[in-house]
Amino acid sequence: LKKFNVINVNPDDCNIDYFDTYQKTFLNKPNIVLIDQAELFEKQVLDIIRSIHIEKCIHIPVIVVTNNLAQHELFSKKEFQYSLYSFGKPTLLELYKLIYDINNKETLNLKEADIHRIIKISNYDVQFIFNVLEQWSLNKIHFNNFINYYYFK
């Protein structure tokens, strides 16, 4: 995605006119719309895509990320051109390396045991891991207290 100007969509802040400013390229890079965790706002995702491609006729790729594979039926209507890519669960080693790299780059100061605990409670869900790491970076309490308070109430 580094070759694109990524437009992250939050459905609460978005309306049809929101995309008028994104018809052109910025910084000599084409635009791309990224809608993450689409299962949380299913109907708005369809409205957003319709407003971009049909109402505004803006030719911009839209990437929809969801944990719910049943949602692909929503996008199989003839009004959308789409490709469905399905990814399996990552391995323990892949998740460990991912968290380890983020830990080092973001200086989160997580210990090896903390990394393994995150993997265990995440059930190999990468979105969950990103959320935990983001929340952890915002809190300054001991990691075990953080995990116990936020995830084992």
C-alpha positions in Angstrom: 0.0 0.0 0.0 3.0 2.3 0.1 2.5 3.1 -3.6 -1.0 4.5 -2.8 -2.5 7.4 -0.9 -4.6 5.3 1.5 -7.9 6.8 2.6 -9.1 5.1 5.8 -12.8 5.2 6.1 -14.6 5.7 9.3 -18.4 5.4 8.6 -19.3 7.9 11.4 -17.3 10.7 9.6 -18.2 9.8 6.1 -20.9 11.1 3.7 -21.3 11.1 0.0 -19.5 14.5 -0.4 -16.6 13.1 1.6 -15.0 11.6 -1.5 -15.2 14.6 -3.8 -11.8 15.7 -2.6 -10.3 12.3 -3.4 -11.0 12.2 -7.2 -7.4 13.3 -8.0 -4.1 11.8 -7.0 -2.1 13.3 -4.1 1.7 13.3 -3.9 1.8 11.7 -7.3 0.2 8.5 -5.9 -3.2 7.1 -6.8 -5.8 6.9 -4.1 -7.2 3.8 -2.6 -10.0 3.4 0.0 -9.5 1.1 2.9 -12.5 0.0 5.0 -11.4 -2.1 7.9 -13.6 -4.2 10.2 -16.5 -3.9 7.8 -18.5 -6.4 9.9 -19.1 -3.6 12.3 -21.0 -1.4 9.8 -22.3 -3.6 7.1 -24.9 -1.3 5.6 -22.8 1.8 5.6 -20.0 -0.1 3.7 -22.4 -0.8 0.8 -23.6 2.9 0.9 -20.0 4.1 0.8 -19.1 1.9 -2.1 -22.2 2.9 -4.0 -21.6 6.6 -3.4 -18.0 6.3 -4.6 -18.5 4.2 -7.7 -22.1 4.8 -8.8 -23.3 8.2 -7.5 -20.0 10.1 -7.7 -18.5 8.0 -10.5 -15.1 8.1 -8.9 -12.8 5.4 -10.2 -10.9 4.4 -7.1 -10.2 0.9 -5.7 -11.9 0.0 -2.5 -10.5 -2.6 -0.1 -12.9 -4.1 2.4 -11.4 -6.0 5.3 -13.7 -8.3 7.3 -13.5 -11.3 9.5 -16.9 -12.4 8.3 -16.6 -14.4 5.1 -20.4 -14.5 4.7 -20.2 -10.8 3.9 -18.7 -11.5 0.5 -22.3 -12.2 -0.7 -23.1 -8.6 -0.1 -20.5 -7.6 -2.6 -21.3 -10.2 -5.2 -24.1 -8.1 -6.7 -23.7 -7.1 -10.3 -23.3 -3.4 -9.4 -19.9 -4.1 -7.9 -16.8 -5.5 -9.5 -14.9 -7.3 -6.9 -12.3 -10.0 -6.1 -12.5 -12.0 -3.0 -9.3 -13.0 -1.2 -9.4 -15.2 1.8 -6.5 -15.6 4.2 -6.1 -18.4 6.7 -5.0 -18.0 10.3 -1.3 -17.0 10.6 1.1 -19.4 12.3 2.5 -18.9 15.7 5.8 -18.0 14.3 4.3 -15.4 11.9 2.4 -13.7 14.8 5.4 -13.8 17.1 7.6 -12.1 14.4 4.9 -9.5 13.7 4.4 -8.6 17.4 8.2 -8.7 18.0 8.8 -6.3 15.1 6.1 -3.9 16.3 7.3 -4.1 19.8 10.8 -3.1 18.7 9.8 -0.3 16.3 7.2 1.2 18.7 9.4 0.6 21.8 6.5 -1.0 23.7 8.9 -2.9 26.0 6.9 -6.1 25.9 8.6 -9.2 27.3 8.6 -12.5 25.5 6.0 -13.9 27.9 3.8 -10.9 27.1 4.0 -11.6 23.4 3.0 -15.2 23.9 0.1 -14.1 26.1 -1.2 -11.7 23.4 -1.1 -14.5 20.8 -2.9 -16.9 23.2 -5.8 -14.5 24.0 -6.0 -13.3 20.4 -7.0 -16.7 19.1 -4.7 -15.8 16.1 -6.8 -12.8 15.2 -4.5 -10.1 13.7 -7.1 -7.3 14.1 -7.4 -8.2 17.8 -3.6 -8.1 18.1 -3.4 -4.7 16.5 -6.1 -3.4 18.8 -4.3 -4.8 21.9 -1.0 -3.3 20.9 -2.6 0.1 20.1 -4.4 0.2 23.5 -1.2 -1.0 25.3 0.8 1.8 23.7 -1.7 4.3 25.1 -1.6 3.0 28.7 1.3 3.2 31.0 0.3 0.5 33.5 2.0 -2.9 34.0 1.2 -5.2 31.1 -0.4 -8.0 33.2 -2.6 -5.4 34.9 -3.5 -4.0 31.5 -4.4 -7.4 30.1 -6.3 -8.5 33.2 -8.3 -5.3 33.4 -9.2 -4.8 29.7 -9.6 -8.4 28.5 -10.5 -10.5 31.6 -13.1 -8.4 33.4 
